[in-house]
mmCIF file of C-alpha atoms in Angstrom:
data_model
loop_
_atom_site.group_PDB
_atom_site.id
_atom_site.type_symbol
_atom_site.label_atom_id
_atom_site.label_comp_id
_atom_site.label_asym_id
_atom_site.label_seq_id
_atom_site.Cartn_x
_atom_site.Cartn_y
_atom_site.Cartn_z
ATOM 1 C CA UNK F 1 31.577 -90.315 -100.784
ATOM 2 C CA UNK F 2 32.873 -93.117 -98.397
ATOM 3 C CA UNK F 3 36.179 -92.989 -100.000
ATOM 4 C CA UNK F 4 36.479 -89.182 -99.539
ATOM 5 C CA UNK F 5 35.442 -89.470 -96.026
ATOM 6 C CA UNK F 6 38.229 -91.905 -95.359
ATOM 7 C CA UNK F 7 40.722 -89.880 -97.220
ATOM 8 C CA UNK F 8 39.599 -86.792 -95.186
ATOM 9 C CA UNK F 9 39.746 -88.428 -91.801
ATOM 10 C CA UNK F 10 43.224 -90.075 -92.528
ATOM 11 C CA UNK F 11 44.564 -86.797 -93.704
ATOM 12 C CA UNK F 12 43.210 -84.783 -90.817
ATOM 13 C CA UNK F 13 44.537 -87.498 -88.405
ATOM 14 C CA UNK F 14 48.047 -87.308 -90.095
ATOM 15 C CA UNK F 15 47.951 -83.568 -89.550
ATOM 16 C CA UNK F 16 47.142 -83.607 -86.083
ATOM 17 C CA UNK F 17 49.844 -86.451 -85.467
ATOM 18 C CA UNK F 18 52.446 -84.312 -87.305
ATOM 19 C CA UNK F 19 51.407 -81.346 -85.295
ATOM 20 C CA UNK F 20 51.769 -83.349 -82.096
ATOM 21 C CA UNK F 21 55.281 -84.520 -83.119
ATOM 22 C CA UNK F 22 56.267 -81.003 -84.156
ATOM 23 C CA UNK F 23 55.320 -79.776 -80.528
ATOM 24 C CA UNK F 24 57.139 -82.627 -78.962
ATOM 25 C CA UNK F 25 60.408 -82.045 -80.778
ATOM 26 C CA UNK F 26 59.978 -78.361 -80.284
ATOM 27 C CA UNK F 27 59.802 -78.848 -76.584
ATOM 28 C CA UNK F 28 62.906 -80.951 -76.640
ATOM 29 C CA UNK F 29 64.930 -78.760 -78.718
ATOM 30 C CA UNK F 30 63.938 -75.801 -76.646
ATOM 31 C CA UNK F 31 65.111 -77.645 -73.456
ATOM 32 C CA UNK F 32 68.235 -78.930 -75.364
ATOM 33 C CA UNK F 33 67.315 -82.367 -74.343
ATOM 34 C CA UNK F 34 67.621 -85.342 -76.959
ATOM 35 C CA UNK F 35 64.441 -87.261 -77.869
ATOM 36 C CA UNK F 36 64.331 -90.248 -75.810
ATOM 37 C CA UNK F 37 63.983 -93.949 -77.087
ATOM 38 C CA UNK F 38 60.617 -93.921 -75.643
ATOM 39 C CA UNK F 39 59.366 -91.091 -77.622
ATOM 40 C CA UNK F 40 60.972 -92.300 -80.750
ATOM 41 C CA UNK F 41 59.183 -95.551 -80.404
ATOM 42 C CA UNK F 42 55.818 -93.673 -79.878
ATOM 43 C CA UNK F 43 56.502 -91.606 -83.099
ATOM 44 C CA UNK F 44 57.412 -94.764 -85.142
ATOM 45 C CA UNK F 45 54.141 -96.322 -83.965
ATOM 46 C CA UNK F 46 52.176 -93.415 -84.982
ATOM 47 C CA UNK F 47 53.813 -93.414 -88.432
ATOM 48 C CA UNK F 48 53.057 -97.255 -88.659
ATOM 49 C CA UNK F 49 49.256 -96.578 -87.949
ATOM 50 C CA UNK F 50 49.177 -93.855 -90.650
ATOM 51 C CA UNK F 51 50.808 -96.271 -93.189
ATOM 52 C CA UNK F 52 48.016 -99.007 -92.020
ATOM 53 C CA UNK F 53 45.209 -96.669 -92.492
ATOM 54 C CA UNK F 54 46.472 -95.405 -95.842
ATOM 55 C CA UNK F 55 46.892 -99.036 -97.126
ATOM 56 C CA UNK F 56 43.353 -99.873 -96.027
ATOM 57 C CA UNK F 57 41.952 -96.724 -97.627
ATOM 58 C CA UNK F 58 43.849 -97.834 -100.890
ATOM 59 C CA UNK F 59 42.536 -101.308 -100.816
ATOM 60 C CA UNK F 60 38.966 -100.009 -100.169
ATOM 61 C CA UNK F 61 39.342 -97.575 -102.984
ATOM 62 C CA UNK F 62 40.477 -100.352 -105.462
ATOM 63 C CA UNK F 63 37.619 -102.702 -104.356
ATOM 64 C CA UNK F 64 35.032 -99.947 -104.968
ATOM 65 C CA UNK F 65 36.497 -99.051 -108.349
ATOM 66 C CA UNK F 66 36.312 -102.644 -109.269
ATOM 67 C CA UNK F 67 32.872 -103.172 -108.277
ATOM 68 C CA UNK F 68 31.713 -99.876 -109.988
ATOM 69 C CA UNK F 69 33.433 -101.316 -113.095
ATOM 70 C CA UNK F 70 31.587 -104.505 -112.819
ATOM 71 C CA UNK F 71 28.249 -102.735 -112.166
ATOM 72 C CA UNK F 72 28.890 -100.716 -115.270
ATOM 73 C CA UNK F 73 29.521 -104.036 -117.354
ATOM 74 C CA UNK F 74 26.381 -105.485 -116.004
ATOM 75 C CA UNK F 75 24.302 -102.359 -116.793
ATOM 76 C CA UNK F 76 25.523 -102.435 -120.419
ATOM 77 C CA UNK F 77 24.612 -105.958 -120.682
ATOM 78 C CA UNK F 78 21.169 -105.397 -119.252
ATOM 79 C CA UNK F 79 20.705 -102.407 -121.468
ATOM 80 C CA UNK F 80 21.836 -104.498 -124.610
ATOM 81 C CA UNK F 81 19.351 -107.133 -123.853
ATOM 82 C CA UNK F 82 16.622 -105.035 -122.511
ATOM 83 C CA UNK F 83 14.817 -104.931 -125.720
ATOM 84 C CA UNK F 84 13.758 -108.493 -125.390
ATOM 85 C CA UNK F 85 12.376 -107.997 -121.994
ATOM 86 C CA UNK F 86 10.222 -104.829 -122.858
ATOM 87 C CA UNK F 87 9.506 -105.559 -126.463
ATOM 88 C CA UNK F 88 5.800 -104.493 -127.150
ATOM 89 C CA UNK F 89 4.932 -104.462 -123.408
ATOM 90 C CA UNK F 90 3.284 -100.996 -123.863
ATOM 91 C CA UNK F 91 1.882 -101.631 -127.498
ATOM 92 C CA UNK F 92 -1.273 -99.881 -127.967
ATOM 93 C CA UNK F 93 -1.009 -97.755 -124.559
ATOM 94 C CA UNK F 94 -1.198 -94.090 -124.520
ATOM 95 C CA UNK F 95 1.056 -92.867 -121.739
ATOM 96 C CA UNK F 96 1.262 -89.121 -120.867
ATOM 97 C CA UNK F 97 4.241 -87.850 -118.830
ATOM 98 C CA UNK F 98 3.695 -84.952 -116.266
ATOM 99 C CA UNK F 99 6.793 -83.498 -114.487
ATOM 100 C CA UNK F 100 6.284 -81.827 -111.206
ATOM 101 C CA UNK F 101 9.797 -80.555 -110.637
ATOM 102 C CA UNK F 102 12.233 -78.296 -112.087
ATOM 103 C CA UNK F 103 15.233 -79.397 -110.230
ATOM 104 C CA UNK F 104 15.914 -82.402 -112.135
ATOM 105 C CA UNK F 105 15.860 -83.677 -115.914
ATOM 106 C CA UNK F 106 14.391 -86.887 -117.317
ATOM 107 C CA UNK F 107 15.682 -86.917 -120.824
ATOM 108 C CA UNK F 108 15.327 -90.632 -121.455
ATOM 109 C CA UNK F 109 11.735 -91.523 -120.059
ATOM 110 C CA UNK F 110 9.877 -91.031 -123.235
ATOM 111 C CA UNK F 111 12.111 -92.707 -125.618
ATOM 112 C CA UNK F 112 12.219 -95.790 -123.375
ATOM 113 C CA UNK F 113 8.325 -95.910 -123.225
ATOM 114 C CA UNK F 114 8.385 -95.640 -127.115
ATOM 115 C CA UNK F 115 10.962 -98.449 -127.269
ATOM 116 C CA UNK F 116 8.357 -100.615 -125.124
ATOM 117 C CA UNK F 117 5.824 -99.916 -127.958
ATOM 118 C CA UNK F 118 4.075 -97.100 -126.067
ATOM 119 C CA UNK F 119 2.768 -93.865 -127.458
ATOM 120 C CA UNK F 120 3.254 -90.643 -125.563
ATOM 121 C CA UNK F 121 0.966 -87.792 -126.493
ATOM 122 C CA UNK F 122 2.693 -85.133 -124.395
ATOM 123 C CA UNK F 123 5.141 -84.216 -121.843
ATOM 124 C CA UNK F 124 3.753 -81.475 -119.369
ATOM 125 C CA UNK F 125 6.151 -79.689 -116.822
ATOM 126 C CA UNK F 126 4.434 -77.836 -114.000
ATOM 127 C CA UNK F 127 6.537 -75.002 -113.195
ATOM 128 C CA UNK F 128 7.277 -73.395 -109.808
ATOM 129 C CA UNK F 129 5.742 -70.059 -111.142
ATOM 130 C CA UNK F 130 2.330 -71.704 -110.748
ATOM 131 C CA UNK F 131 2.401 -71.646 -106.941
ATOM 132 C CA UNK F 132 5.151 -69.401 -105.751
ATOM 133 C CA UNK F 133 4.127 -65.820 -105.228
ATOM 134 C CA UNK F 134 1.191 -66.325 -107.486
ATOM 135 C CA UNK F 135 -1.054 -63.336 -107.553
ATOM 136 C CA UNK F 136 -4.427 -65.040 -108.140
ATOM 137 C CA UNK F 137 -6.215 -61.834 -108.697
ATOM 138 C CA UNK F 138 -3.969 -60.957 -111.554
ATOM 139 C CA UNK F 139 -3.905 -64.291 -112.764
ATOM 140 C CA UNK F 140 -7.750 -64.413 -113.173
ATOM 141 C CA UNK F 141 -7.881 -61.038 -114.669
ATOM 142 C CA UNK F 142 -5.331 -62.192 -117.235
ATOM 143 C CA UNK F 143 -7.216 -65.469 -118.204
ATOM 144 C CA UNK F 144 -10.623 -64.438 -117.429
ATOM 145 C CA UNK F 145 -10.987 -67.097 -114.830
ATOM 146 C CA UNK F 146 -12.423 -67.144 -110.986
ATOM 147 C CA UNK F 147 -9.869 -69.587 -109.438
ATOM 148 C CA UNK F 148 -9.569 -69.310 -105.697
ATOM 149 C CA UNK F 149 -6.304 -71.440 -105.262
ATOM 150 C CA UNK F 150 -3.431 -72.786 -107.252
ATOM 151 C CA UNK F 151 -4.841 -76.274 -106.806
ATOM 152 C CA UNK F 152 -7.941 -74.945 -108.722
ATOM 153 C CA UNK F 153 -5.726 -74.156 -111.564
ATOM 154 C CA UNK F 154 -3.888 -77.513 -111.477
ATOM 155 C CA UNK F 155 -7.418 -79.275 -111.319
ATOM 156 C CA UNK F 156 -8.834 -77.273 -114.244
ATOM 157 C CA UNK F 157 -5.519 -77.960 -116.239
ATOM 158 C CA UNK F 158 -6.127 -81.733 -115.737
ATOM 159 C CA UNK F 159 -9.937 -81.437 -116.602
ATOM 160 C CA UNK F 160 -9.296 -79.745 -119.869
ATOM 161 C CA UNK F 161 -6.655 -82.278 -120.925
ATOM 162 C CA UNK F 162 -8.209 -85.554 -119.648
ATOM 163 C CA UNK F 163 -11.948 -84.809 -119.910
ATOM 164 C CA UNK F 164 -12.408 -82.073 -122.437
ATOM 165 C CA UNK F 165 -9.546 -83.551 -124.645
ATOM 166 C CA UNK F 166 -7.949 -80.353 -125.441
ATOM 167 C CA UNK F 167 -4.637 -78.352 -124.720
ATOM 168 C CA UNK F 168 -6.192 -74.838 -125.170
ATOM 169 C CA UNK F 169 -5.698 -73.939 -121.416
ATOM 170 C CA UNK F 170 -2.314 -75.561 -121.167
ATOM 171 C CA UNK F 171 -1.177 -73.773 -124.256
ATOM 172 C CA UNK F 172 -2.344 -70.539 -122.636
ATOM 173 C CA UNK F 173 -0.422 -71.212 -119.624
ATOM 174 C CA UNK F 174 2.580 -72.453 -121.590
ATOM 175 C CA UNK F 175 2.666 -68.995 -123.344
ATOM 176 C CA UNK F 176 2.897 -67.309 -119.958
ATOM 177 C CA UNK F 177 5.540 -69.398 -118.472
ATOM 178 C CA UNK F 178 3.476 -71.305 -116.193
ATOM 179 C CA UNK F 179 3.983 -74.786 -117.695
ATOM 180 C CA UNK F 180 6.139 -76.192 -120.493
ATOM 181 C CA UNK F 181 4.769 -78.652 -123.155
ATOM 182 C CA UNK F 182 6.727 -81.033 -125.284
ATOM 183 C CA UNK F 183 4.355 -82.350 -128.113
ATOM 184 C CA UNK F 184 4.194 -85.975 -128.895
ATOM 185 C CA UNK F 185 1.375 -87.601 -130.799
ATOM 186 C CA UNK F 186 -1.096 -85.234 -129.075
ATOM 187 C CA UNK F 187 -3.584 -88.079 -128.832
ATOM 188 C CA UNK F 188 -5.694 -87.146 -126.054
ATOM 189 C CA UNK F 189 -8.710 -89.367 -126.701
ATOM 190 C CA UNK F 190 -7.676 -92.406 -124.693
ATOM 191 C CA UNK F 191 -4.801 -91.794 -122.242
ATOM 192 C CA UNK F 192 -4.179 -95.055 -120.433
ATOM 193 C CA UNK F 193 -1.528 -94.053 -117.825
ATOM 194 C CA UNK F 194 0.518 -91.204 -116.602
ATOM 195 C CA UNK F 195 4.092 -91.214 -115.642
ATOM 196 C CA UNK F 196 4.845 -88.685 -112.905
ATOM 197 C CA UNK F 197 8.397 -87.390 -112.785
ATOM 198 C CA UNK F 198 9.270 -85.939 -109.391
ATOM 199 C CA UNK F 199 11.785 -85.241 -106.582
ATOM 200 C CA UNK F 200 13.249 -82.143 -105.297
ATOM 201 C CA UNK F 201 16.583 -80.592 -104.132
ATOM 202 C CA UNK F 202 14.972 -79.755 -100.710
ATOM 203 C CA UNK F 203 11.665 -80.628 -98.806
ATOM 204 C CA UNK F 204 8.853 -78.777 -100.059
ATOM 205 C CA UNK F 205 5.674 -80.426 -98.863
ATOM 206 C CA UNK F 206 3.408 -77.559 -99.954
ATOM 207 C CA UNK F 207 4.487 -77.978 -103.422
ATOM 208 C CA UNK F 208 4.430 -81.697 -103.372
ATOM 209 C CA UNK F 209 0.860 -81.761 -102.187
ATOM 210 C CA UNK F 210 -0.217 -78.996 -104.635
ATOM 211 C CA UNK F 211 1.371 -80.698 -107.761
ATOM 212 C CA UNK F 212 1.925 -84.236 -107.079
ATOM 213 C CA UNK F 213 -1.159 -84.541 -104.715
ATOM 214 C CA UNK F 214 -3.518 -82.677 -106.818
ATOM 215 C CA UNK F 215 -2.734 -84.597 -110.160
ATOM 216 C CA UNK F 216 -2.639 -88.075 -108.489
ATOM 217 C CA UNK F 217 -6.038 -87.347 -106.715
ATOM 218 C CA UNK F 218 -7.639 -86.127 -110.011
ATOM 219 C CA UNK F 219 -6.330 -88.978 -112.084
ATOM 220 C CA UNK F 220 -7.173 -91.742 -109.546
ATOM 221 C CA UNK F 221 -10.748 -90.155 -109.537
ATOM 222 C CA UNK F 222 -10.971 -90.769 -113.327
ATOM 223 C CA UNK F 223 -9.384 -94.328 -113.153
ATOM 224 C CA UNK F 224 -6.232 -93.415 -114.999
ATOM 225 C CA UNK F 225 -3.362 -95.334 -113.732
ATOM 226 C CA UNK F 226 -0.353 -93.255 -112.352
ATOM 227 C CA UNK F 227 3.336 -94.424 -111.769
ATOM 228 C CA UNK F 228 5.488 -92.002 -109.620
ATOM 229 C CA UNK F 229 9.266 -91.992 -110.723
ATOM 230 C CA UNK F 230 12.291 -90.035 -109.585
ATOM 231 C CA UNK F 231 16.207 -90.281 -110.013
ATOM 232 C CA UNK F 232 18.680 -92.039 -107.545
ATOM 233 C CA UNK F 233 20.204 -88.637 -107.081
ATOM 234 C CA UNK F 234 17.375 -86.671 -105.873
ATOM 235 C CA UNK F 235 17.993 -84.987 -102.444
ATOM 236 C CA UNK F 236 14.332 -85.158 -101.190
ATOM 237 C CA UNK F 237 12.503 -88.330 -102.406
ATOM 238 C CA UNK F 238 8.718 -88.259 -103.240
ATOM 239 C CA UNK F 239 8.477 -92.000 -102.922
ATOM 240 C CA UNK F 240 7.033 -92.016 -99.430
ATOM 241 C CA UNK F 241 4.198 -89.574 -100.700
ATOM 242 C CA UNK F 242 3.640 -91.937 -103.535
ATOM 243 C CA UNK F 243 3.361 -94.852 -101.059
ATOM 244 C CA UNK F 244 0.705 -92.817 -99.135
ATOM 245 C CA UNK F 245 -1.118 -91.971 -102.200
ATOM 246 C CA UNK F 246 -1.239 -95.819 -103.150
ATOM 247 C CA UNK F 247 0.429 -95.680 -106.475
ATOM 248 C CA UNK F 248 3.337 -97.533 -107.796
ATOM 249 C CA UNK F 249 6.860 -95.937 -107.836
ATOM 250 C CA UNK F 250 10.312 -96.217 -109.234
ATOM 251 C CA UNK F 251 13.120 -94.651 -107.568
ATOM 252 C CA UNK F 252 16.004 -95.206 -110.194
ATOM 253 C CA UNK F 253 14.245 -94.359 -113.425
ATOM 254 C CA UNK F 254 17.647 -92.721 -114.549
ATOM 255 C CA UNK F 255 19.165 -96.344 -114.642
ATOM 256 C CA UNK F 256 18.367 -99.144 -117.111
ATOM 257 C CA UNK F 257 16.750 -101.252 -114.229
ATOM 258 C CA UNK F 258 14.446 -98.447 -113.334
ATOM 259 C CA UNK F 259 13.476 -97.916 -116.829
ATOM 260 C CA UNK F 260 12.595 -101.659 -116.943
ATOM 261 C CA UNK F 261 10.606 -101.426 -113.758
ATOM 262 C CA UNK F 262 8.666 -98.506 -115.170
ATOM 263 C CA UNK F 263 7.659 -100.388 -118.126
ATOM 264 C CA UNK F 264 6.632 -103.262 -116.066
ATOM 265 C CA UNK F 265 4.804 -101.083 -113.579
ATOM 266 C CA UNK F 266 2.738 -99.640 -116.509
ATOM 267 C CA UNK F 267 2.088 -103.099 -117.758
ATOM 268 C CA UNK F 268 0.395 -104.000 -114.436
ATOM 269 C CA UNK F 269 3.151 -105.041 -111.904
ATOM 270 C CA UNK F 270 2.257 -102.823 -108.963
ATOM 271 C CA UNK F 271 4.787 -102.055 -106.171
ATOM 272 C CA UNK F 272 7.687 -99.924 -105.181
ATOM 273 C CA UNK F 273 10.886 -100.554 -107.067
ATOM 274 C CA UNK F 274 14.571 -99.339 -107.063
ATOM 275 C CA UNK F 275 17.608 -99.020 -104.965
ATOM 276 C CA UNK F 276 16.451 -96.714 -101.979
ATOM 277 C CA UNK F 277 15.347 -98.007 -98.417
ATOM 278 C CA UNK F 278 11.778 -97.116 -99.541
ATOM 279 C CA UNK F 279 11.716 -99.793 -102.296
ATOM 280 C CA UNK F 280 10.247 -103.336 -101.997
ATOM 281 C CA UNK F 281 12.460 -104.933 -104.768
ATOM 282 C CA UNK F 282 14.949 -103.787 -107.311
ATOM 283 C CA UNK F 283 12.571 -105.238 -110.138
ATOM 284 C CA UNK F 284 9.019 -106.734 -110.221
ATOM 285 C CA UNK F 285 9.590 -110.561 -109.341
ATOM 286 C CA UNK F 286 7.963 -111.690 -112.656
ATOM 287 C CA UNK F 287 9.137 -110.068 -115.767
ATOM 288 C CA UNK F 288 7.087 -112.278 -118.059
#
């Protein structure tokens, strides 16, 4: 984004300078007067300035490209060696994944948890249809329930999974398009922790409180550990909300360092990790 802005600023500046030169020449030609040496000197200085800015922009572009290449090489090395860092970190742990956003995809989370030795019983996506324009009366008639709010539905969903140890209500909601379930081991007996995948394309405090807030409050009440995660490219971050909720968070889970931080957080290293201003550290200080 920095490169593009500099490019646009340089381009716009050049356009206005060229326009000014054109007007200046136009006035002189119209008056049948030759351009003075002073005016030519001014034009030459303007052209030199444009050349300087372009050269600086080219240098900056090359520097950033070089740094990006170095970062890619480092990430590849970390990914190659990450197996030794996370090996068996989550062995014996049963970790569910609940996604509270339809705005972003998290395709690698489960595979990395399994790479660290963890077991994933299921992935559950809470869809927007569970809250937006939901006709509770029609919903209750359809499911034979007496829910008064959408939060009641989310709470009941959590209760059936984490207390009653079944997916009957979840499956019913899935058939009607309110949630999406990706089955894993489906071992619901002893769920040790939950990874909450979140973040939005815009601020939606009502949705954040309903989905993230309700689930976090329920799980904390049942002493189930929760780690909130999001991608580096989310437009509206939920990390501040995770901080208020007093759960650990990772803001770059789409990158190898974020995946390592997630495993460490699930292994007991509490904190807020990642690349954004809300992060306390890029990684937990102790990886052993």
